[in-house]
mmCIF file of C-alpha atoms and ligand atoms in Angstrom:
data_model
loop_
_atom_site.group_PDB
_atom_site.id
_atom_site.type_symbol
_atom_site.label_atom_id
_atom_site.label_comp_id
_atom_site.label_asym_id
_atom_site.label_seq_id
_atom_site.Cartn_x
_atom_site.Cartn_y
_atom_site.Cartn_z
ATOM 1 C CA UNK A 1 0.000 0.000 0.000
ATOM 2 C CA UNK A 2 1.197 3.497 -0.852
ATOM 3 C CA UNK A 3 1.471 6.316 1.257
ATOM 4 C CA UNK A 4 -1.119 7.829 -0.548
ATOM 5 C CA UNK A 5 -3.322 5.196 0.038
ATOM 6 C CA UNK A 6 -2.648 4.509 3.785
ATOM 7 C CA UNK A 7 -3.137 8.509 4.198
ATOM 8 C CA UNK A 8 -6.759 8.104 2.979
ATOM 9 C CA UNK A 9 -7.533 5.080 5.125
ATOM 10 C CA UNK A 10 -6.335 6.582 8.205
ATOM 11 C CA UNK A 11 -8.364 9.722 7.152
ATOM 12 C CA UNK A 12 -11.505 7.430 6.040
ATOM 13 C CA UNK A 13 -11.100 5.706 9.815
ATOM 14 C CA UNK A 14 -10.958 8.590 11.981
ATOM 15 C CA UNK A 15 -13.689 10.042 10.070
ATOM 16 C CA UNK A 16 -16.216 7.224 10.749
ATOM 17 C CA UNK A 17 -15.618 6.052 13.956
ATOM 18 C CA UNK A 18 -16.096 9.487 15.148
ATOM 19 C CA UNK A 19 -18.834 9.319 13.221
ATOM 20 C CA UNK A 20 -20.444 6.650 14.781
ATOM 21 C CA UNK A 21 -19.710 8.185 17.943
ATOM 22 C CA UNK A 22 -21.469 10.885 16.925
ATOM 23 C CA UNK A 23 -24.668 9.656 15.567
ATOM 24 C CA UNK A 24 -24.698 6.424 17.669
ATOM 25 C CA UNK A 25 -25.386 8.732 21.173
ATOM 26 C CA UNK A 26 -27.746 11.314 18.476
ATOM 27 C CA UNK A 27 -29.648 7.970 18.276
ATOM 28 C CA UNK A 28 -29.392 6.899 22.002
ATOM 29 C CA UNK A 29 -30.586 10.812 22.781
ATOM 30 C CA UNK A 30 -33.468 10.360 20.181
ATOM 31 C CA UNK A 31 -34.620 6.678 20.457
ATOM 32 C CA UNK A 32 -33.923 5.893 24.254
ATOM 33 C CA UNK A 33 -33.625 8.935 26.493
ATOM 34 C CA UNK A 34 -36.691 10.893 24.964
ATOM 35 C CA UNK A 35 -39.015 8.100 25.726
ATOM 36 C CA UNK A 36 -37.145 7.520 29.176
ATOM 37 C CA UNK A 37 -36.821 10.735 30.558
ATOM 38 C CA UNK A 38 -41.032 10.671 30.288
ATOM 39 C CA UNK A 39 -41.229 8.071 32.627
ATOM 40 C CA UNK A 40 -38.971 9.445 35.391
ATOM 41 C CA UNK A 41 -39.892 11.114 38.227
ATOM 42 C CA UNK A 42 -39.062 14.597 39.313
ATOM 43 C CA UNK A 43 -36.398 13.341 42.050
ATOM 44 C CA UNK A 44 -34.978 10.627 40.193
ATOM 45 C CA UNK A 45 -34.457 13.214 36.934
ATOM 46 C CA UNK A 46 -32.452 15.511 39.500
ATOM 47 C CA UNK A 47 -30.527 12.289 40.695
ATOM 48 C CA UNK A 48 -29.612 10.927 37.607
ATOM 49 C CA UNK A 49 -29.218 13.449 34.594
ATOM 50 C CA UNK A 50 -27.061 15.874 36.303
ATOM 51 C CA UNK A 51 -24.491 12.464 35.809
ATOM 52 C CA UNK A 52 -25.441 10.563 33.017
ATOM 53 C CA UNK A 53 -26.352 13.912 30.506
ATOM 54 C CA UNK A 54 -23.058 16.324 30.874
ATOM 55 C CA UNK A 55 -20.796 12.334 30.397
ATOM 56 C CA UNK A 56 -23.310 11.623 27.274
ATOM 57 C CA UNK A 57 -22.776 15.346 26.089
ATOM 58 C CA UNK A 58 -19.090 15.615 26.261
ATOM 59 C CA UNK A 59 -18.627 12.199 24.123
ATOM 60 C CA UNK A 60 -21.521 13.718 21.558
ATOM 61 C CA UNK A 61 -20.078 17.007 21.369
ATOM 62 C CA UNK A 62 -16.243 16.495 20.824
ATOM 63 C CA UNK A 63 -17.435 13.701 18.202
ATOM 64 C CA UNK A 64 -18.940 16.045 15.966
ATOM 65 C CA UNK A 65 -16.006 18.114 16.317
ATOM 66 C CA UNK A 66 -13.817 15.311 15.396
ATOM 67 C CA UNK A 67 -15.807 14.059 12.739
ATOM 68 C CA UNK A 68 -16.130 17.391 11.185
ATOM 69 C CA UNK A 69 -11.975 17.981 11.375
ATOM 70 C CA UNK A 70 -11.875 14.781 9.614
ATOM 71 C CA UNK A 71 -14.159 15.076 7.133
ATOM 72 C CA UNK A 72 -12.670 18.344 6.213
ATOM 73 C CA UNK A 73 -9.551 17.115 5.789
ATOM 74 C CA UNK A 74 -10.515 13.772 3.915
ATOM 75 C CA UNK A 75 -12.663 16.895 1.475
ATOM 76 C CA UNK A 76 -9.167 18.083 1.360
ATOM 77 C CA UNK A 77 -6.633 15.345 0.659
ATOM 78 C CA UNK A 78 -9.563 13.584 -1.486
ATOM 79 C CA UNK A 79 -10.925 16.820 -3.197
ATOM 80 C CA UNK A 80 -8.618 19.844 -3.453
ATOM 81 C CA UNK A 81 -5.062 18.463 -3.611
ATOM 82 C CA UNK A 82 -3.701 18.461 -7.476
ATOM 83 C CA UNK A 83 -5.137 16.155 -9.460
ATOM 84 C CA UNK A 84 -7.989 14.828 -7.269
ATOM 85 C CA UNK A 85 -11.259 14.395 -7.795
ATOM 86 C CA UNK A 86 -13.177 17.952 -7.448
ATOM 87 C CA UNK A 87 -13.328 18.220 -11.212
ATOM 88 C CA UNK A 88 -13.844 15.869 -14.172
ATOM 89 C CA UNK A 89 -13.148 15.915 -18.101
ATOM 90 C CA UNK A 90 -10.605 18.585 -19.482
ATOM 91 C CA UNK A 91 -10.118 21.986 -21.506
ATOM 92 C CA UNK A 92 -14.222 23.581 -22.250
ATOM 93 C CA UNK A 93 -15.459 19.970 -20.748
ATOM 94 C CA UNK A 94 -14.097 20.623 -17.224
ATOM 95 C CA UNK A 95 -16.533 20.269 -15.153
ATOM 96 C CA UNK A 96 -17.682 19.780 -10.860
ATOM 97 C CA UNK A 97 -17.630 15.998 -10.609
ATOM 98 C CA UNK A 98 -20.727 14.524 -9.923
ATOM 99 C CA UNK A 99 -18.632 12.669 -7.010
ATOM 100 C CA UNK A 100 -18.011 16.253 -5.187
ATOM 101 C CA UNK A 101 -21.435 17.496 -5.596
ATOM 102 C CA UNK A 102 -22.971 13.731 -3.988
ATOM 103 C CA UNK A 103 -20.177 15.005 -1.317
ATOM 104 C CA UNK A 104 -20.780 18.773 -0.899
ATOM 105 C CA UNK A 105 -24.497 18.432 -0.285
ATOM 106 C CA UNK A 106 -24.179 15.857 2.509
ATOM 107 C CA UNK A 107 -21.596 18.187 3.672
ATOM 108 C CA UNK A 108 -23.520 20.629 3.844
ATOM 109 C CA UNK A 109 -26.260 18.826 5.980
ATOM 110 C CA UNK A 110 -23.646 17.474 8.064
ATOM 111 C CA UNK A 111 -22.289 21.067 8.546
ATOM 112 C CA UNK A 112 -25.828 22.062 9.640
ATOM 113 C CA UNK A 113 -25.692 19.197 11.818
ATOM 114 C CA UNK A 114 -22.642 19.910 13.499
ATOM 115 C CA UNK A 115 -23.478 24.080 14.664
ATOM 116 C CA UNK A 116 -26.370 22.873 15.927
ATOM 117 C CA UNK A 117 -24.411 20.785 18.144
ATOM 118 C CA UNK A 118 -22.048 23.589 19.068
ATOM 119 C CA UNK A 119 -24.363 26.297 19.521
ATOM 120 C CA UNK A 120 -28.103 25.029 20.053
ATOM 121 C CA UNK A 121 -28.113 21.913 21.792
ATOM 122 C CA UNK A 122 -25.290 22.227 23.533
ATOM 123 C CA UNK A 123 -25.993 25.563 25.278
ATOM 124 C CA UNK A 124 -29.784 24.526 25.897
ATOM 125 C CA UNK A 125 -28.002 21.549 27.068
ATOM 126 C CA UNK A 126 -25.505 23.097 29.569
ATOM 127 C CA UNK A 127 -28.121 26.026 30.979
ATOM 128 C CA UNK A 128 -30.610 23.205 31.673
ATOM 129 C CA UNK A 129 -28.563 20.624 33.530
ATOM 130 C CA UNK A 130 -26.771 23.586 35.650
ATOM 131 C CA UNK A 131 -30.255 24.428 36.517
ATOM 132 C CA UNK A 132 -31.308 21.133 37.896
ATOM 133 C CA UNK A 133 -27.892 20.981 39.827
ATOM 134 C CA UNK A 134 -28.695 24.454 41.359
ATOM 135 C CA UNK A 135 -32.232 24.352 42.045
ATOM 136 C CA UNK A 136 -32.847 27.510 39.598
ATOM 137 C CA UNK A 137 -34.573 25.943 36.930
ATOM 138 C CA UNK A 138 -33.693 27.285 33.033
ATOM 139 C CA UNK A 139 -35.988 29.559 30.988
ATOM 140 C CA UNK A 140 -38.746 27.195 29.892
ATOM 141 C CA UNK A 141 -38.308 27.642 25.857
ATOM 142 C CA UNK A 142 -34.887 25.616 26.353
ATOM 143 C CA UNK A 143 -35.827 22.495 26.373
ATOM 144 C CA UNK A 144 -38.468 22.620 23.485
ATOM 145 C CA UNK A 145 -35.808 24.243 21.954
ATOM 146 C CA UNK A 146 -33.598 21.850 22.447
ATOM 147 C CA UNK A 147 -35.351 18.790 21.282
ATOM 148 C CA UNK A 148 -36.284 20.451 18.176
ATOM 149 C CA UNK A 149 -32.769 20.940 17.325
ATOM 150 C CA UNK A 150 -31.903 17.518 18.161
ATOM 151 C CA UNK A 151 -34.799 16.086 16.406
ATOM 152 C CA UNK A 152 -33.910 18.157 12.969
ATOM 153 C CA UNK A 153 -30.155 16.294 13.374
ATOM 154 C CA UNK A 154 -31.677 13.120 13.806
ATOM 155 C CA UNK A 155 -33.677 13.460 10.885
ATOM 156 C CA UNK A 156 -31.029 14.826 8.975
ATOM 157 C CA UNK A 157 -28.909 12.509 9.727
ATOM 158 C CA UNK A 158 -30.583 9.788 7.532
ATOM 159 C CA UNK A 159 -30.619 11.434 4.184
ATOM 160 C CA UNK A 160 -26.759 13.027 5.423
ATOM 161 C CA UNK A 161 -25.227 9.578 5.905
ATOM 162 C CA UNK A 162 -27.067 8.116 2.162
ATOM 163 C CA UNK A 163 -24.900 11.057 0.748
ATOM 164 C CA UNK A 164 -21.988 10.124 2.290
ATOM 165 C CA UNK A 165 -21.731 6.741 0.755
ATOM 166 C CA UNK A 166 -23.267 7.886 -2.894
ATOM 167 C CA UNK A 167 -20.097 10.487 -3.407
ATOM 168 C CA UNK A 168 -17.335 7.181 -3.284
ATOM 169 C CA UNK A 169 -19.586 4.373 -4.402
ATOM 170 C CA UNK A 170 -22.837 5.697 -5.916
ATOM 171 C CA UNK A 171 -21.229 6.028 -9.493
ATOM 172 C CA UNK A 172 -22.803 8.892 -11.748
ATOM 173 C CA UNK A 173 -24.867 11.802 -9.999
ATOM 174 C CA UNK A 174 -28.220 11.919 -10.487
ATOM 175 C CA UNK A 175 -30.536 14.065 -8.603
ATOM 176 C CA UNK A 176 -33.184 11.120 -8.520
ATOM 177 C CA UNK A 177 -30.629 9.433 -6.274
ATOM 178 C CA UNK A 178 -30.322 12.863 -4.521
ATOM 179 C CA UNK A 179 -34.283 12.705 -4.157
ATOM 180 C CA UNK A 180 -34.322 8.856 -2.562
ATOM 181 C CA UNK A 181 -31.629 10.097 -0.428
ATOM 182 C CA UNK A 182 -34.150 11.938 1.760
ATOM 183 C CA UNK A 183 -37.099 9.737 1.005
ATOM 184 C CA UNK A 184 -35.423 6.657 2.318
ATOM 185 C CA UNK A 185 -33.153 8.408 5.229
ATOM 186 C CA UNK A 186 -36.242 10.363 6.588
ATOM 187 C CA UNK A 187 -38.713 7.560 5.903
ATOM 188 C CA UNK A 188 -36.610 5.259 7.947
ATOM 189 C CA UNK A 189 -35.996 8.086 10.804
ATOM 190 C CA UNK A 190 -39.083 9.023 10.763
ATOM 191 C CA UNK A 191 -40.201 5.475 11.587
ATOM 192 C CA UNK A 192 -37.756 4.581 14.530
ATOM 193 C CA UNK A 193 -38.988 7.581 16.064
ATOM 194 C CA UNK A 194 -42.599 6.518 15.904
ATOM 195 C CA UNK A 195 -41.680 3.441 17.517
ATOM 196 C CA UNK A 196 -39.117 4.485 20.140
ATOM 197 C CA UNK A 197 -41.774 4.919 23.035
ATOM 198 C CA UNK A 198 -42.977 1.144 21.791
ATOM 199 C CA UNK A 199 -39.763 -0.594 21.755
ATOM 200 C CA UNK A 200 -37.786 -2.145 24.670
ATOM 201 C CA UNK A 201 -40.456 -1.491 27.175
ATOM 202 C CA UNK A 202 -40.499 -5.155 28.252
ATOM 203 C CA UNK A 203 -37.900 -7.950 28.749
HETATM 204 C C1 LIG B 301 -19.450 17.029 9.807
HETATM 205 C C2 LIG B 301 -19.232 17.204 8.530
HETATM 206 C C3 LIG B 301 -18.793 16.124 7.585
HETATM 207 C C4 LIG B 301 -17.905 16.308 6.576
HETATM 208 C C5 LIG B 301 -17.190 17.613 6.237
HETATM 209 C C6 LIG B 301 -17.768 15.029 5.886
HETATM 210 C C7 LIG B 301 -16.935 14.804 4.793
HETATM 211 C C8 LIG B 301 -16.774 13.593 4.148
HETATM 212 C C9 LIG B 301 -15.931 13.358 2.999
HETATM 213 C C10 LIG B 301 -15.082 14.427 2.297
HETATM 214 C C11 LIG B 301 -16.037 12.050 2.648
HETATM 215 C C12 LIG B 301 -15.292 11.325 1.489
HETATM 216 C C13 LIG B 301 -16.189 11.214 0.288
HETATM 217 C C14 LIG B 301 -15.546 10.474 -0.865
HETATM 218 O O1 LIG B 301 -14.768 9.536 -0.661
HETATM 219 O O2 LIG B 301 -15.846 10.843 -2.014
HETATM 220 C C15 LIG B 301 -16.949 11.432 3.582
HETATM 221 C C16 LIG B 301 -17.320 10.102 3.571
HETATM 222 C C17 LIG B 301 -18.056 9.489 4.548
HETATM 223 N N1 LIG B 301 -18.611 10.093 5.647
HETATM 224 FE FE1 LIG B 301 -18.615 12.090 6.067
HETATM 225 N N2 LIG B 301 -18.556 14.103 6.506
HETATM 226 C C18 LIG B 301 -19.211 14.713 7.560
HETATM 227 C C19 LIG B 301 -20.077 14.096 8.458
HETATM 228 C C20 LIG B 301 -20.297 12.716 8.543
HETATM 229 C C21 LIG B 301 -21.068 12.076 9.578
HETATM 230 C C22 LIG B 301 -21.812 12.769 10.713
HETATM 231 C C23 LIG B 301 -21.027 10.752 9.349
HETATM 232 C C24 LIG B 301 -21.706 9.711 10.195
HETATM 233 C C25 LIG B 301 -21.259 8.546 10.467
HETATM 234 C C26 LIG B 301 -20.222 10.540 8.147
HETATM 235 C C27 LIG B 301 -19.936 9.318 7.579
HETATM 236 C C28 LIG B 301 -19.249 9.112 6.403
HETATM 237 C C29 LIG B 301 -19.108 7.829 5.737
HETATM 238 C C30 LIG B 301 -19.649 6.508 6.246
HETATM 239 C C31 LIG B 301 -18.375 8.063 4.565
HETATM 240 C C32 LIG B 301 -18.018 7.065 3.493
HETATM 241 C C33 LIG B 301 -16.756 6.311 3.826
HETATM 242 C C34 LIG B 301 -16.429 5.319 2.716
HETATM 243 O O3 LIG B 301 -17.329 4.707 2.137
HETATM 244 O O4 LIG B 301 -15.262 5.163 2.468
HETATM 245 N N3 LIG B 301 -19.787 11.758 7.703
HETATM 246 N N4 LIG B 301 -17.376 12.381 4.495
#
C-alpha cells in the first residue's frame, strides 16, 4: 500500500468512527432517552441526569467536532489536492464531478448538523442541567428548543449519511438518487422515532 493510500484510510477511519460516535449517542438521545426521561420522576431526573447527561454530552459534542476535522480534511486530501477528484473531463469539458457534488451536499447537511451541536443543543443543554444541579430551573423555551434541534439532526442525519456513501460508491450523480436520499433516510428516521416509546419497554 502506498502512502497515498494509507493517508486516505487513516483519514476514512478517523472520520467514521467518530462518526459513529457521533450519531450512535444522536440515536441513544433520540430513540432511548426521549421516551425515558417521560417516565422518570421529578427526584430521580435531579438524581440521575445531572451524571449521566453532561458524560453523554461531552462524548456527543467532541465527536462532531472530530468528525467534522476529519471530514474536512478527507474533502481536502480527497478533493482539493492536485489532481484529485473535485473536477472531471478537461479543456471547455471541465466540469464539478458529480462525485463532489454527492459530497458537498451531505456536507452541507452534516455542517448544519454539526453548529447545531455547538451552539443550540449544547448551550440549551448546559443552561438546563446547571439548573437542575442548582435548584434555579432554566428559561422554559430551552428544552423545546432543544429537542427540536436535536430532532432536525436526527432526521437529517438519515438522508446526510445516504450522501456520504453515494459520493465514493454511488457512481454517476443523479438528482433522482439525490431525491431517494431523503425519502429513504427520513422515511426510515421518521419510523424509529414513531416506535421508540414502543420498543424495549419489556424484557
Ligand atoms: C461534519 C461534517 C462532515 C464532513 C465535512 C464530511 C466529509 C466527508 C468526505 C469528504 C467524505 C469522502 C467522500 C468520498 O470519498 O468521495 C466522507 C465520507 C463518509 N462520511 Fe462524512 N462528513 C461529515 C459528516 C459525517 C457524519 C456525521 C457521518 C456519520 C457517520 C459521516 C460518515 C461518512 C461515511 C460513512 C463516509 C463514506 C466512507 C467510505 O465509504 O469510504 N460523515 N465524508
Amino acid at each position: 500500500m502506498d502512502t497515498n493510500a494509507l493517508i486516505e484510510v487513516f483519514l476514512r477511519w478517523g472520520h467514521v468512527i467518530s462518526g459513529i460516535c457521533w450519531i450512535g449517542l444522536l440515536y441513544f438521545f433520540n430513540f432511548v432517552n426521549v421516551p425515558f426521561q417521560g417516565k422518570m420522576e421529578g427526584d430521580t431526573k435531579k438524581k440521575v441526569n445531572p451524571e449521566l447527561l453532561p458524560r453523554a454530552l461531552w462524548w456527543f459534542r467532541w465527536a462532531a467536532m472530530s468528525t467534522l476535522l476529519f471530514g474536512l480534511a478527507l474533502f481536502v486530501w480527497m478533493y482539493m489536492t492536485p489532481n484529485k477528484l473535485m473536477y472531471e473531463g478537461i479543456g471547455a469539458d471541465r466540469a464539478l464531478s458529480g462525485r463532489a457534488l454527492y459530497i458537498m451536499i451531505g456536507m452541507t447537511v452534516a455542517i448544519i448538523m454539526w453548529f447545531n451541536v455547538w451552539f443550540i443543543i449544547w448551550p440549551a443543554q448546559r443552561q438546563i442541567i446547571g439548573g437542575l444541579k442548582s435548584g434555579n430551573p432554566a428559561p422554559a423555551h430551552l428544552p423545546k428548543r432543544a429537542l427540536f434541534a436535536s430532532r432536525f439532526n436526527t432526521y437529517s442525519s438519515g438522508p446526510m449519511l445516504f450522501l456520504m456513501f453515494l459520493a465514493p460508491h454511488g457512481g454517476a450523480f443523479h438528482w433522482g438518487m439525490v431525491g431517494a436520499a431523503f425519502a429513504i433516510g427520513l422515511a426510515t428516521i421518521h419510523l424509529a422515532i414513531k416506535a421508540s416509546p414502543k420498543v424495549g419497554t419489556s424484557i
